[in-house]
Amino acid sequence: MRVYLPATTTVLQRLLDEGRLTGPLTVFTVTPQLREAYELSEDDEELEYAALIAAARASLRLIDVDPGAARRRVVLAADVPESTLTPIVDEGADPGAARTTADVATADVASAHIDVAEAEDDVRAAVGVVLEADLGSSDAQFVVDQAEGHELAWYATQEIGPALELL
């Protein structure tokens, strides 16, 4: 099943160095809760995009605790066995949030999605206030929305190393 794994540039480098990210991992995917939140939409492409966007928001939180990471959101699209997924059903959790017990190997990664250089200032600002936005601050949400207004660039797996070298 396709999942979207929030990451940082540090995590990407670890994936390249070690060949895998060890589970359990928090991911975003088309869960029954996400389908219900989108009123049982049959458009899986729309639902997968919603999961990708949720993973990008989670990437902001990861950057906040990873001072060595570039100030760019990173999301990995990967395929894991559906049997390894458990939706996270908590009141504050995103409806697409899930945990996978699977490791994610480089071979499991379909693509990487990374902010371009023009997004860095907005991402840097959003990283500083994303938790306030989570707690309901409309001013902080405005700053996060600015970062989320940037589209993530798509990279094939063989392009991840060169993309990291350019950061």
CSV table of C-alpha atoms in Angstrom, one decimal:
chain,number,residue,atom,x,y,z
A,1,MET,CA,0.0,0.0,0.0
A,2,ARG,CA,1.3,3.5,-0.8
A,3,VAL,CA,2.2,5.5,2.2
A,4,TYR,CA,3.7,9.0,2.7
A,5,LEU,CA,6.5,9.2,5.2
A,6,PRO,CA,7.3,12.6,6.7
A,7,ALA,CA,11.0,13.1,6.8
A,8,THR,CA,13.9,15.6,6.9
A,9,THR,CA,17.0,15.9,4.8
A,10,THR,CA,18.8,14.2,7.7
A,11,VAL,CA,16.4,11.2,7.4
A,12,LEU,CA,17.0,11.1,3.6
A,13,GLN,CA,20.7,11.0,4.1
A,14,ARG,CA,20.2,8.1,6.6
A,15,LEU,CA,18.1,6.2,4.1
A,16,LEU,CA,20.9,6.6,1.5
A,17,ASP,CA,23.6,5.6,3.9
A,18,GLU,CA,21.9,2.7,5.6
A,19,GLY,CA,19.6,1.6,2.8
A,20,ARG,CA,16.5,1.5,5.0
A,21,LEU,CA,14.5,3.3,7.7
A,22,THR,CA,13.7,1.0,10.5
A,23,GLY,CA,10.1,0.6,11.6
A,24,PRO,CA,7.9,1.2,13.4
A,25,LEU,CA,7.3,4.5,11.5
A,26,THR,CA,4.5,7.0,11.4
A,27,VAL,CA,3.1,7.5,7.9
A,28,PHE,CA,0.1,9.0,6.2
A,29,THR,CA,-2.1,7.0,3.8
A,30,VAL,CA,-5.6,6.4,2.6
A,31,THR,CA,-7.2,5.1,5.8
A,32,PRO,CA,-10.9,4.5,6.4
A,33,GLN,CA,-10.9,7.6,8.6
A,34,LEU,CA,-9.4,9.7,5.7
A,35,ARG,CA,-12.0,8.4,3.3
A,36,GLU,CA,-14.7,9.2,5.8
A,37,ALA,CA,-13.3,12.7,6.3
A,38,TYR,CA,-13.5,13.3,2.6
A,39,GLU,CA,-17.1,12.0,2.6
A,40,LEU,CA,-16.2,8.6,1.2
A,41,SER,CA,-14.6,10.0,-1.8
A,42,GLU,CA,-13.9,7.4,-4.5
A,43,ASP,CA,-11.1,9.6,-5.9
A,44,ASP,CA,-8.0,7.8,-4.6
A,45,GLU,CA,-5.7,10.3,-6.2
A,46,GLU,CA,-7.4,13.1,-4.2
A,47,LEU,CA,-7.1,11.1,-1.0
A,48,GLU,CA,-3.4,10.3,-1.7
A,49,TYR,CA,-2.8,14.0,-2.2
A,50,ALA,CA,-4.4,14.7,1.1
A,51,ALA,CA,-2.2,12.1,2.8
A,52,LEU,CA,0.9,13.7,1.1
A,53,ILE,CA,-0.1,17.2,2.4
A,54,ALA,CA,-0.5,15.8,5.9
A,55,ALA,CA,2.9,14.2,5.7
A,56,ALA,CA,4.4,17.5,4.6
A,57,ARG,CA,2.9,19.2,7.6
A,58,ALA,CA,4.3,16.5,9.8
A,59,SER,CA,7.7,17.1,8.2
A,60,LEU,CA,7.6,20.7,9.6
A,61,ARG,CA,7.3,19.2,13.1
A,62,LEU,CA,10.3,16.9,12.4
A,63,ILE,CA,12.4,19.8,11.1
A,64,ASP,CA,11.6,21.6,14.4
A,65,VAL,CA,13.5,18.9,16.4
A,66,ASP,CA,16.2,18.3,13.8
A,67,PRO,CA,18.5,21.4,13.9
A,68,GLY,CA,20.9,19.9,11.3
A,69,ALA,CA,18.2,19.4,8.7
A,70,ALA,CA,17.8,21.8,5.8
A,71,ARG,CA,14.7,24.0,6.2
A,72,ARG,CA,12.8,22.1,3.5
A,73,ARG,CA,9.9,19.8,3.9
A,74,VAL,CA,10.5,16.2,2.8
A,75,VAL,CA,8.1,13.4,2.1
A,76,LEU,CA,8.9,9.9,0.9
A,77,ALA,CA,6.3,8.0,-1.1
A,78,ALA,CA,6.8,4.3,-0.4
A,79,ASP,CA,5.0,1.0,-0.6
A,80,VAL,CA,4.6,-1.2,2.4
A,81,PRO,CA,2.5,-4.3,3.1
A,82,GLU,CA,-1.0,-3.3,4.0
A,83,SER,CA,-0.9,-5.9,6.8
A,84,THR,CA,1.8,-3.8,8.6
A,85,LEU,CA,-0.4,-0.7,8.8
A,86,THR,CA,-2.5,0.4,11.8
A,87,PRO,CA,-4.5,3.6,11.5
A,88,ILE,CA,-3.9,6.1,14.4
A,89,VAL,CA,-7.3,6.7,15.9
A,90,ASP,CA,-6.8,9.5,18.4
A,91,GLU,CA,-8.9,12.6,18.8
A,92,GLY,CA,-6.2,15.0,17.6
A,93,ALA,CA,-4.6,12.8,14.9
A,94,ASP,CA,-4.9,13.5,11.3
A,95,PRO,CA,-7.4,11.1,9.7
A,96,GLY,CA,-4.7,9.7,7.3
A,97,ALA,CA,-2.2,9.0,10.1
A,98,ALA,CA,-1.1,5.4,10.6
A,99,ARG,CA,1.8,3.4,12.0
A,100,THR,CA,3.7,0.8,10.0
A,101,THR,CA,5.8,-1.9,11.6
A,102,ALA,CA,7.6,-2.4,8.3
A,103,ASP,CA,11.1,-1.1,7.6
A,104,VAL,CA,11.2,1.1,4.5
A,105,ALA,CA,14.1,0.1,2.3
A,106,THR,CA,15.4,2.3,-0.6
A,107,ALA,CA,13.8,-0.2,-3.0
A,108,ASP,CA,10.4,0.5,-1.4
A,109,VAL,CA,10.6,4.2,-2.1
A,110,ALA,CA,8.7,5.3,-5.2
A,111,SER,CA,9.6,9.0,-5.0
A,112,ALA,CA,10.8,11.8,-2.8
A,113,HIS,CA,9.0,15.1,-2.5
A,114,ILE,CA,11.2,18.0,-1.4
A,115,ASP,CA,10.7,21.8,-1.1
A,116,VAL,CA,12.7,23.9,-3.6
A,117,ALA,CA,15.0,26.7,-2.5
A,118,GLU,CA,12.3,29.4,-2.8
A,119,ALA,CA,10.4,27.8,0.0
A,120,GLU,CA,13.1,27.8,2.6
A,121,ASP,CA,12.3,31.2,4.2
A,122,ASP,CA,8.6,30.3,4.5
A,123,VAL,CA,9.4,26.8,5.8
A,124,ARG,CA,11.9,28.2,8.4
A,125,ALA,CA,9.2,30.6,9.7
A,126,ALA,CA,6.6,27.8,9.7
A,127,VAL,CA,8.9,25.4,11.7
A,128,GLY,CA,9.1,28.0,14.4
A,129,VAL,CA,5.3,28.2,14.8
A,130,VAL,CA,3.8,24.9,13.7
A,131,LEU,CA,3.1,23.8,17.2
A,132,GLU,CA,1.3,27.0,17.9
A,133,ALA,CA,-0.7,26.5,14.8
A,134,ASP,CA,-1.6,23.0,16.0
A,135,LEU,CA,-2.9,24.5,19.2
A,136,GLY,CA,-5.2,26.9,17.3
A,137,SER,CA,-3.3,30.1,16.8
A,138,SER,CA,-4.6,31.8,13.7
A,139,ASP,CA,-1.5,34.0,13.3
A,140,ALA,CA,0.7,30.9,13.4
A,141,GLN,CA,-1.6,29.1,11.0
A,142,PHE,CA,-1.2,31.9,8.6
A,143,VAL,CA,2.6,31.4,8.7
A,144,VAL,CA,2.2,27.6,8.2
A,145,ASP,CA,-0.2,28.2,5.3
A,146,GLN,CA,2.5,30.3,3.6
A,147,ALA,CA,4.9,27.3,3.7
A,148,GLU,CA,2.2,24.9,2.6
A,149,GLY,CA,1.5,27.2,-0.4
A,150,HIS,CA,4.7,25.9,-1.9
A,151,GLU,CA,4.4,22.8,-4.0
A,152,LEU,CA,6.9,20.0,-3.2
A,153,ALA,CA,9.2,19.1,-6.1
A,154,TRP,CA,9.1,15.4,-7.2
A,155,TYR,CA,12.3,13.3,-7.4
A,156,ALA,CA,12.7,9.8,-8.6
A,157,THR,CA,14.6,7.5,-6.2
A,158,GLN,CA,17.8,7.7,-8.2
A,159,GLU,CA,17.7,11.5,-7.9
A,160,ILE,CA,17.6,11.7,-4.1
A,161,GLY,CA,21.4,11.6,-3.7
A,162,PRO,CA,22.0,14.4,-6.2
A,163,ALA,CA,19.2,16.4,-4.8
A,164,LEU,CA,20.7,16.2,-1.3
A,165,GLU,CA,24.1,17.2,-2.7
A,166,LEU,CA,22.6,20.4,-4.0
A,167,LEU,CA,21.2,21.5,-0.7
